[in-house]
Short mmCIF file of C-alpha atoms in Angstrom, two decimals:
data_model
loop_
_atom_site.label_atom_id
_atom_site.label_comp_id
_atom_site.label_asym_id
_atom_site.label_seq_id
_atom_site.Cartn_x
_atom_site.Cartn_y
_atom_site.Cartn_z
CA MET O 5 71.20 117.71 88.00
CA ALA O 6 70.31 116.55 84.50
CA GLU O 7 71.12 112.87 84.17
CA GLU O 8 73.85 111.95 81.73
CA VAL O 9 74.25 108.39 80.52
CA LEU O 10 76.96 107.46 78.03
CA VAL O 11 77.55 104.07 76.48
CA PHE O 12 80.87 103.28 74.82
CA GLY O 13 80.41 100.34 72.49
CA ALA O 14 81.08 98.68 69.15
CA TRP O 15 78.32 98.05 66.63
CA GLY O 16 79.00 94.32 66.28
CA SER O 17 79.64 93.51 69.93
CA PRO O 18 76.99 91.50 71.78
CA PHE O 19 78.45 92.82 75.03
CA SER O 20 77.85 96.50 74.36
CA ARG O 21 74.49 95.69 72.77
CA ARG O 22 73.48 94.07 76.08
CA VAL O 23 73.91 97.40 77.84
CA GLU O 24 71.82 99.18 75.21
CA MET O 25 69.11 96.51 75.40
CA ALA O 26 68.80 96.94 79.16
CA LEU O 27 68.64 100.74 78.91
CA LYS O 28 66.04 100.55 76.13
CA LEU O 29 63.91 98.11 78.14
CA LYS O 30 63.87 100.57 81.02
CA GLY O 31 63.27 103.56 78.77
CA ILE O 32 66.51 105.27 79.77
CA GLU O 33 67.93 107.84 77.37
CA TYR O 34 71.63 107.63 76.66
CA LYS O 35 74.29 108.88 74.31
CA TYR O 36 76.07 106.16 72.35
CA ILE O 37 79.72 106.47 71.40
CA GLU O 38 80.98 104.05 68.74
CA GLU O 39 84.56 102.94 69.39
CA ASP O 40 87.02 101.90 66.73
CA LEU O 41 88.62 99.00 68.56
CA THR O 42 91.77 99.27 66.43
CA ASN O 43 92.13 102.88 67.53
CA LYS O 44 90.67 103.32 71.00
CA SER O 45 89.64 106.79 72.06
CA PRO O 46 91.34 108.63 74.95
CA SER O 47 87.93 108.70 76.66
CA LEU O 48 87.62 104.90 76.61
CA LEU O 49 91.14 104.51 77.97
CA LYS O 50 90.33 107.02 80.69
CA TYR O 51 87.07 105.32 81.67
CA ASN O 52 88.34 101.73 81.51
CA PRO O 53 92.09 101.87 82.17
CA VAL O 54 92.19 98.32 83.59
CA HIS O 55 90.80 96.42 80.58
CA LYS O 56 90.62 99.13 77.88
CA LYS O 57 87.51 97.40 76.55
CA ILE O 58 83.94 98.14 75.63
CA PRO O 59 81.28 98.32 76.88
CA VAL O 60 81.61 101.09 79.43
CA LEU O 61 78.61 102.84 80.92
CA VAL O 62 79.29 106.33 82.24
CA HIS O 63 76.56 107.63 84.55
CA ASN O 64 76.94 111.27 85.53
CA GLY O 65 80.68 111.01 84.96
CA LYS O 66 81.18 107.73 86.83
CA PRO O 67 82.30 104.75 84.71
CA VAL O 68 81.15 101.14 85.09
CA ALA O 69 82.82 98.38 83.06
CA GLU O 70 82.15 94.66 82.37
CA SER O 71 78.78 93.99 80.73
CA LEU O 72 77.27 91.79 83.46
CA VAL O 73 78.37 94.24 86.17
CA ILE O 74 76.81 97.04 84.11
CA LEU O 75 73.52 95.13 83.75
CA GLU O 76 73.24 94.76 87.53
CA TYR O 77 74.10 98.43 88.01
CA ILE O 78 71.39 99.42 85.52
CA ASP O 79 68.83 97.24 87.30
CA GLU O 80 69.72 98.67 90.70
CA THR O 81 69.74 102.29 89.54
CA TRP O 82 66.58 102.39 87.39
CA LYS O 83 63.87 100.40 89.11
CA ASP O 84 61.25 100.28 86.31
CA HIS O 85 60.99 97.02 84.36
CA PRO O 86 63.26 94.98 86.65
CA ILE O 87 65.47 92.49 84.84
CA LEU O 88 66.36 90.38 87.86
CA PRO O 89 63.72 88.50 89.88
CA LYS O 90 63.17 89.32 93.56
CA ASP O 91 63.75 85.83 94.93
CA PRO O 92 67.42 85.29 95.93
CA TYR O 93 67.52 81.73 94.59
CA GLU O 94 66.16 82.78 91.21
CA ARG O 95 68.61 85.67 91.13
CA ALA O 96 71.49 83.30 91.83
CA ASN O 97 70.19 81.03 89.08
CA ALA O 98 70.05 83.86 86.51
CA ARG O 99 73.58 84.96 87.44
CA PHE O 100 74.84 81.37 87.25
CA TRP O 101 73.59 80.86 83.69
CA ALA O 102 74.77 84.29 82.52
CA LYS O 103 78.25 83.41 83.76
CA PHE O 104 77.98 79.99 82.13
CA ILE O 105 77.16 81.59 78.78
CA ASP O 106 80.07 84.01 78.96
CA GLU O 107 82.69 81.63 80.32
CA LYS O 108 81.84 78.44 78.48
CA CYS O 109 79.58 78.96 75.47
CA LEU O 110 81.18 81.70 73.41
CA SER O 111 84.67 80.21 73.21
CA ALA O 112 83.25 76.75 72.47
CA ILE O 113 81.09 78.19 69.69
CA PHE O 114 84.04 80.01 68.17
CA LYS O 115 86.12 76.86 68.27
CA ALA O 116 83.40 74.85 66.56
CA CYS O 117 82.95 77.47 63.84
CA TRP O 118 86.49 78.55 63.22
CA GLY O 119 88.79 76.48 65.47
CA ALA O 120 90.93 74.65 62.94
CA CYS O 121 91.16 77.74 60.78
CA TRP O 122 93.09 79.70 63.35
CA GLY O 123 96.83 79.39 63.48
CA GLU O 124 98.82 77.11 61.27
CA GLU O 125 97.40 74.64 58.80
CA LYS O 126 96.58 71.36 60.48
CA GLU O 127 96.29 67.93 58.99
CA HIS O 128 92.79 67.46 57.65
CA GLU O 129 91.99 64.41 59.78
CA LYS O 130 93.21 65.96 63.01
CA ALA O 131 91.23 69.10 62.23
CA GLU O 132 88.13 66.99 61.55
CA ILE O 133 88.40 65.23 64.92
CA GLU O 134 88.91 68.51 66.76
CA HIS O 135 85.99 70.02 64.91
CA GLU O 136 83.70 67.14 65.87
CA LYS O 137 84.81 67.44 69.49
CA ALA O 138 84.08 71.17 69.48
CA VAL O 139 80.63 70.67 67.93
CA LYS O 140 79.84 68.01 70.54
CA GLU O 141 80.90 70.35 73.33
CA VAL O 142 78.65 73.14 72.03
CA SER O 143 75.79 70.64 71.81
CA GLU O 144 76.24 69.69 75.47
CA LEU O 145 76.36 73.32 76.53
CA LEU O 146 73.26 74.23 74.52
CA GLN O 147 71.45 71.24 76.03
CA PHE O 148 71.93 72.77 79.50
CA LEU O 149 70.30 75.97 78.28
CA GLU O 150 67.51 74.06 76.53
CA ASN O 151 66.77 72.30 79.84
CA GLU O 152 66.92 75.53 81.81
CA LEU O 153 64.33 77.19 79.56
CA LYS O 154 61.69 74.53 80.35
CA GLU O 155 58.21 75.83 79.38
CA LYS O 156 59.05 79.49 79.88
CA ARG O 157 58.59 82.03 77.15
CA TYR O 158 61.80 83.78 78.16
CA PHE O 159 64.56 82.80 80.57
CA GLY O 160 63.19 85.63 82.71
CA GLY O 161 59.66 84.15 82.66
CA GLU O 162 56.91 86.24 81.11
CA THR O 163 59.21 89.13 80.32
CA VAL O 164 62.79 89.47 79.12
CA GLY O 165 65.30 89.48 81.98
CA LEU O 166 69.01 89.69 82.64
CA LEU O 167 69.64 86.14 81.48
CA ASP O 168 67.80 86.69 78.18
CA ILE O 169 69.89 89.79 77.58
CA ALA O 170 73.10 87.93 78.49
CA ALA O 171 72.00 85.15 76.15
CA ASN O 172 71.92 87.56 73.20
CA THR O 173 75.04 85.75 72.02
CA ILE O 174 72.94 82.60 71.71
CA GLY O 175 69.77 84.31 70.54
CA TYR O 176 71.28 86.25 67.65
CA TRP O 177 75.05 86.11 67.28
CA LEU O 178 75.12 82.30 67.21
CA GLY O 179 72.92 82.30 64.11
CA VAL O 180 75.26 84.80 62.52
CA PHE O 181 78.32 82.66 63.29
CA GLU O 182 76.56 79.61 61.88
CA GLU O 183 75.80 81.35 58.62
CA ALA O 184 79.23 82.98 58.36
CA SER O 185 81.09 79.73 58.98
CA GLY O 186 78.64 77.22 57.51
CA VAL O 187 78.61 75.19 60.75
CA GLU O 188 75.20 74.13 62.09
CA LEU O 189 74.93 74.20 65.88
CA LEU O 190 71.51 75.39 67.09
CA THR O 191 69.29 72.92 65.26
CA ARG O 192 65.52 72.82 65.69
CA GLU O 193 65.56 69.02 66.04
CA LYS O 194 67.83 69.06 69.05
CA PHE O 195 66.92 72.41 70.59
CA PRO O 196 63.27 73.24 69.84
CA LYS O 197 62.78 75.35 72.97
CA LEU O 198 65.96 77.34 72.49
CA CYS O 199 65.05 77.99 68.83
CA ASN O 200 61.58 79.19 69.83
CA TRP O 201 63.10 81.38 72.49
CA ALA O 202 65.57 82.89 69.99
CA ASN O 203 62.70 83.75 67.64
CA GLU O 204 60.72 85.41 70.44
CA PHE O 205 63.79 87.17 71.78
CA VAL O 206 64.67 88.97 68.56
CA CYS O 207 61.07 90.19 68.22
CA VAL O 208 61.02 92.10 71.51
CA THR O 209 61.13 95.81 70.60
CA ALA O 210 63.95 96.80 72.93
CA ILE O 211 65.99 93.89 71.61
CA LYS O 212 65.11 94.23 67.92
CA GLU O 213 66.10 97.88 67.87
CA ASN O 214 69.52 96.96 69.21
CA LEU O 215 70.56 94.16 66.91
CA PRO O 216 73.27 94.96 64.39
CA PRO O 217 72.29 94.33 60.75
CA ARG O 218 72.65 90.62 60.04
CA ASP O 219 74.30 90.84 56.62
CA LYS O 220 76.85 93.34 57.82
CA LEU O 221 77.68 91.13 60.79
CA ILE O 222 77.99 87.97 58.69
CA ALA O 223 80.30 89.77 56.27
CA TYR O 224 82.38 91.06 59.17
CA PHE O 225 82.91 87.61 60.70
CA ARG O 226 83.57 85.94 57.35
CA ASN O 227 86.12 88.60 56.66
CA ARG O 228 87.78 88.40 60.03
CA PHE O 229 87.84 84.67 60.61
CA GLY O 230 87.61 83.15 57.15
CA ALA O 231 85.02 80.94 55.57
CA GLY O 232 84.85 78.63 58.57
CA ASN O 233 84.94 75.04 59.60
CA ALA O 234 82.11 73.51 57.62
CA SER O 235 83.01 70.11 56.13
CA LYS O 236 84.08 70.72 52.61
CA MET H 899 67.93 77.61 111.75
CA ALA H 900 68.88 73.94 112.05
CA LYS H 901 72.51 73.34 111.24
CA ASN H 902 71.84 70.72 108.58
CA ASP H 903 69.62 73.13 106.68
CA VAL H 904 72.74 74.79 105.33
CA LYS H 905 75.59 72.76 103.90
CA VAL H 906 78.77 73.74 102.13
CA LEU H 907 80.46 71.19 99.90
CA GLY H 908 84.13 71.97 99.67
CA ALA H 909 87.73 71.34 100.56
CA TRP H 910 89.94 73.15 103.07
CA PRO H 911 92.70 74.26 100.64
CA SER H 912 90.37 75.92 98.15
CA PRO H 913 90.21 79.72 98.22
CA TYR H 914 86.88 79.53 96.41
CA VAL H 915 85.41 77.36 99.16
CA MET H 916 86.60 79.84 101.79
CA ARG H 917 84.39 82.52 100.33
CA PRO H 918 80.91 81.18 101.21
CA ARG H 919 82.26 80.04 104.59
CA ILE H 920 83.45 83.56 105.41
CA ALA H 921 80.10 84.95 104.25
CA LEU H 922 78.15 82.50 106.45
CA ASN H 923 80.40 83.37 109.39
CA ILE H 924 79.72 87.09 108.87
CA LYS H 925 76.02 86.32 109.04
CA SER H 926 76.49 83.98 112.06
CA VAL H 927 74.80 81.15 110.15
CA ASN H 928 75.54 77.62 111.31
CA TYR H 929 76.32 75.20 108.52
CA GLU H 930 77.59 71.71 107.95
CA PHE H 931 80.88 71.51 106.08
CA LEU H 932 81.04 68.45 103.85
CA GLU H 933 84.62 67.92 102.84
CA GLU H 934 85.30 66.38 99.44
CA THR H 935 88.08 63.79 99.21
CA PHE H 936 91.02 65.06 97.20
CA GLY H 937 91.13 63.37 93.81
CA SER H 938 87.50 62.25 93.67
CA LYS H 939 84.05 63.82 93.43
CA SER H 940 81.18 62.70 95.62
CA GLU H 941 77.75 61.74 94.28
CA LEU H 942 76.30 64.71 96.12
CA LEU H 943 78.70 67.07 94.34
CA LEU H 944 77.95 65.62 90.91
CA GLN H 945 74.22 65.85 91.58
CA SER H 946 74.34 69.38 93.02
CA ASN H 947 76.63 70.84 90.38
CA PRO H 948 76.12 68.77 87.23
CA VAL H 949 77.25 71.64 84.98
CA HIS H 950 80.71 72.30 86.41
CA LYS H 951 81.16 69.45 88.93
CA LYS H 952 83.15 71.85 91.10
CA ILE H 953 83.30 73.06 94.67
CA PRO H 954 82.07 75.10 96.45
CA VAL H 955 78.37 74.32 96.39
CA LEU H 956 76.00 75.78 98.96
CA ILE H 957 73.00 73.57 99.67
CA HIS H 958 70.23 75.56 101.35
CA GLY H 959 67.36 73.28 102.28
CA ASP H 960 67.33 71.24 99.10
CA LYS H 961 68.48 73.98 96.71
CA PRO H 962 72.04 73.96 95.40
CA ILE H 963 73.78 77.23 94.60
CA CYS H 964 77.07 77.17 92.67
CA GLU H 965 79.94 79.54 91.80
CA SER H 966 81.62 81.08 94.84
CA MET H 967 80.85 84.79 94.30
CA ILE H 968 77.26 84.02 93.26
CA ILE H 969 76.93 82.05 96.50
CA VAL H 970 78.30 85.02 98.49
CA GLU H 971 75.71 87.36 96.94
CA TYR H 972 72.98 84.79 97.64
CA ILE H 973 74.04 84.58 101.28
CA ASP H 974 73.94 88.37 101.53
CA GLU H 975 70.44 88.50 100.04
CA VAL H 976 68.95 85.70 102.15
CA TRP H 977 70.32 86.50 105.60
CA THR H 978 69.42 90.17 105.78
CA SER H 979 69.52 90.43 109.58
CA GLY H 980 73.29 89.99 109.62
CA PRO H 981 75.84 92.66 108.58
CA SER H 982 75.68 93.51 104.85
CA ILE H 983 78.37 92.07 102.62
CA LEU H 984 77.63 94.39 99.69
CA PRO H 985 77.34 98.17 100.11
CA SER H 986 73.94 99.75 99.52
CA ASP H 987 74.92 102.28 96.85
CA PRO H 988 74.64 100.84 93.29
CA TYR H 989 77.87 102.45 92.13
CA ASP H 990 79.86 101.13 95.10
CA ARG H 991 78.34 97.70 94.45
CA ALA H 992 79.43 97.88 90.80
CA ILE H 993 82.99 98.78 91.82
CA GLN H 994 83.16 95.83 94.25
CA ARG H 995 81.82 93.43 91.61
CA PHE H 996 84.19 94.83 88.97
CA TRP H 997 87.27 94.23 91.09
CA ALA H 998 86.05 90.82 92.27
CA ALA H 999 85.73 89.81 88.60
CA TYR H 1000 89.21 91.25 87.92
CA VAL H 1001 90.73 89.25 90.77
CA ASP H 1002 89.22 86.01 89.47
CA GLU H 1003 89.59 86.48 85.73
CA LYS H 1004 92.90 88.31 85.46
CA TRP H 1005 94.90 88.40 88.66
CA PHE H 1006 94.51 84.83 89.93
CA ALA H 1007 94.89 83.54 86.38
CA ALA H 1008 98.36 85.14 86.40
CA MET H 1009 99.05 83.61 89.85
CA ARG H 1010 98.14 80.16 88.51
CA GLY H 1011 100.35 80.76 85.48
CA LEU H 1012 103.22 81.64 87.79
CA ARG H 1013 102.84 78.37 89.68
CA SER H 1014 103.63 76.20 86.68
CA ALA H 1015 105.76 78.55 84.56
CA GLN H 1016 109.47 78.16 83.80
CA GLY H 1017 112.20 80.63 82.85
CA GLU H 1018 111.14 83.63 80.79
CA GLU H 1019 107.46 82.80 81.20
CA ARG H 1020 107.88 83.04 84.98
CA LYS H 1021 109.09 86.62 84.78
CA ALA H 1022 106.15 87.56 82.54
CA PHE H 1023 103.60 86.09 84.97
CA LEU H 1024 105.37 87.64 87.94
CA ASP H 1025 105.17 91.05 86.27
CA GLN H 1026 101.45 90.54 85.66
CA VAL H 1027 100.91 89.55 89.29
CA THR H 1028 102.79 92.56 90.69
CA GLU H 1029 101.11 94.97 88.24
CA GLY H 1030 97.78 93.56 89.37
CA LEU H 1031 98.69 94.11 93.00
CA ALA H 1032 99.58 97.74 92.21
CA LEU H 1033 96.10 98.18 90.71
CA LEU H 1034 94.52 96.53 93.75
CA GLU H 1035 96.53 98.76 96.09
CA GLU H 1036 95.06 101.76 94.30
CA ALA H 1037 91.59 100.24 94.38
CA PHE H 1038 91.99 99.63 98.10
CA GLY H 1039 92.74 103.31 98.67
CA LYS H 1040 89.62 104.34 96.76
CA CYS H 1041 87.23 101.69 98.13
CA SER H 1042 88.28 101.77 101.79
CA LYS H 1043 88.24 105.58 102.01
CA GLY H 1044 90.69 105.37 104.90
CA LYS H 1045 88.89 102.52 106.66
CA ALA H 1046 90.08 99.01 107.45
CA PHE H 1047 88.65 97.02 104.54
CA PHE H 1048 87.62 97.33 100.88
CA GLY H 1049 84.11 97.16 102.33
CA GLY H 1050 84.74 99.95 104.85
CA ASP H 1051 84.57 99.20 108.57
CA ARG H 1052 83.67 95.58 107.98
CA ILE H 1053 84.67 92.87 105.52
CA GLY H 1054 82.72 93.09 102.28
CA LEU H 1055 82.42 91.37 98.92
CA LEU H 1056 85.77 92.42 97.52
CA ASP H 1057 87.61 91.65 100.78
CA ILE H 1058 86.19 88.13 100.56
CA ALA H 1059 86.99 87.77 96.85
CA PHE H 1060 90.60 88.91 97.15
CA GLY H 1061 91.36 87.90 100.74
CA SER H 1062 90.49 84.27 100.08
CA PHE H 1063 93.63 84.11 97.90
CA LEU H 1064 96.00 85.29 100.66
CA GLY H 1065 96.94 81.75 101.73
CA TRP H 1066 98.01 80.86 98.19
CA LEU H 1067 99.69 84.22 97.81
CA LYS H 1068 101.90 83.42 100.81
CA VAL H 1069 102.68 79.97 99.38
CA THR H 1070 103.63 81.57 96.04
CA GLU H 1071 105.94 84.00 97.88
CA LYS H 1072 107.70 81.10 99.62
CA VAL H 1073 107.97 78.86 96.59
CA ASN H 1074 109.26 81.62 94.32
CA GLY H 1075 111.36 83.44 96.90
CA VAL H 1076 109.62 86.76 96.20
CA LYS H 1077 107.70 89.29 98.21
CA LEU H 1078 104.42 90.04 96.49
CA LEU H 1079 102.81 92.15 99.22
CA ASP H 1080 105.46 94.63 100.15
CA GLU H 1081 105.51 97.49 102.71
CA ALA H 1082 107.20 99.74 100.16
CA LYS H 1083 105.01 99.06 97.13
CA THR H 1084 101.68 97.93 98.60
CA PRO H 1085 101.57 99.29 102.17
CA GLY H 1086 97.78 99.49 102.27
CA LEU H 1087 97.36 95.87 101.20
CA VAL H 1088 99.99 94.63 103.66
CA LYS H 1089 98.05 96.03 106.62
CA TRP H 1090 94.73 95.02 105.09
CA ALA H 1091 95.95 91.43 104.71
CA GLU H 1092 96.87 91.25 108.40
CA ARG H 1093 93.48 92.60 109.44
CA PHE H 1094 91.63 90.29 107.04
CA CYS H 1095 93.39 87.14 108.24
CA ALA H 1096 92.82 88.11 111.88
CA ASP H 1097 89.11 88.78 111.42
CA ALA H 1098 86.79 86.49 113.37
CA ALA H 1099 84.88 85.48 110.24
CA VAL H 1100 88.10 84.48 108.44
CA LYS H 1101 90.44 83.04 111.07
CA SER H 1102 88.76 79.66 111.42
CA VAL H 1103 88.66 78.98 107.68
CA MET H 1104 91.98 80.42 106.48
CA PRO H 1105 94.40 77.49 106.15
CA GLU H 1106 97.86 77.75 107.76
CA THR H 1107 100.52 78.60 105.21
CA GLU H 1108 102.69 75.61 106.13
CA LYS H 1109 99.79 73.20 105.65
CA LEU H 1110 98.97 74.82 102.33
CA LEU H 1111 102.62 74.63 101.27
CA GLU H 1112 102.65 70.88 101.95
CA PHE H 1113 99.43 70.49 100.02
CA SER H 1114 100.84 72.46 97.08
CA LYS H 1115 103.59 69.86 96.80
CA VAL H 1116 100.98 67.09 96.67
CA LEU H 1117 99.12 69.05 94.01
CA ALA H 1118 102.28 69.64 91.96
CA ALA H 1119 103.17 65.96 92.12
CA LYS H 1120 99.68 64.96 91.00
CA MET H 1121 99.85 67.38 88.08
CA LYS H 1122 103.17 65.88 87.02
CA GLY H 1123 101.66 62.40 87.26
CA ALA H 1124 103.86 61.21 90.14
CA PRO H 1125 102.20 59.22 92.96
CA PRO H 1126 101.28 61.51 95.88
CA PRO H 1127 103.48 61.31 99.00
CA LYS H 1128 102.09 58.95 101.64
CA ASN H 1129 100.23 60.67 104.53
#
């Protein structure tokens, strides 16, 4: 049977881009379907009735949802260019940090960039304190990742792995958020290794080809969330 | 393997701590259970899990592994001579992982919301919990394919992920005066729950509902800031 691989995604989403990055790394051909998240297609709702979200990978008619679950499925189905190491402890480590990025980092970054701008107007001083707290939290989280990188070229070692792909939010989207909001978070002084990694990461062919255009993304976030939290 | 080569840092009421213990039992691996004192965190815990400072932590030799479902997958990958916890087919594995994530991120979040909610909010959380159980009933039908567990003939990843919450589910039923698992609405899950709790790998680590109910009162008091009842 001819293999059919579909990816339902959104151009600006780091989560659906992860799926595409993994498929590209392994040289797997797929058909991409762009979803309008304000008007979700019947297909998306059929393939992901529980969450109604992108990304969804559909392999020969069978849907898989949740980006990290999809990445593991891709690695287990197409064995070339493995993205998880063989050693169980290293695998657990990669999974741990991927979860850390998704559960802790993204929301903290958003808060630092746009926190006080959401919801009602807050008193300037209170907003300032909350902003400083949020920036400090992001700094602590990024420090964990900086330490985890050690002297490696990529989180995955010599080649890009699952954790690098999961860290696309840090490697590319974070820079976009910083520019859109005017808040500086990933500074070279504090995070030299992470900055080097981000530069290497976006140069990898399979990654580069799957990054949304920077200007378009910046404009989108500025538009959606406002000019951001930078001290006026 | 020497017993003190494998340690689990945890606490008896925690559903998350139950998970690696069930997994180790499935694999017949001896381990030392190091119980944390309620209300404080040991040096060992802070050293082994500096990022989250949470239980459970599995310490294998000198290596700490954190996050309950990541620990379960680690156990499955290390002790390959025991029964498999994850199925071999990649699609089946993806389905198990998908629902395990759902249980943690959506369903139990609603259960926790229900615990502290008042009035209108309570009804909203209760609806979310029962809708979730309807989804899980359907998932059970598809995953079990007529067999005893989500994992088939034996307990698997999703059984562990969801089953570990059964103690707290029973407490929630008592405290709220509702039936969450119901022969009419979730017949598959009702029978599954009985089998899960009776399983040899689970029995010794599933807390008694009464004990858990007492503990939930201590927890509620602590959250409100009242002094805990004397032992």
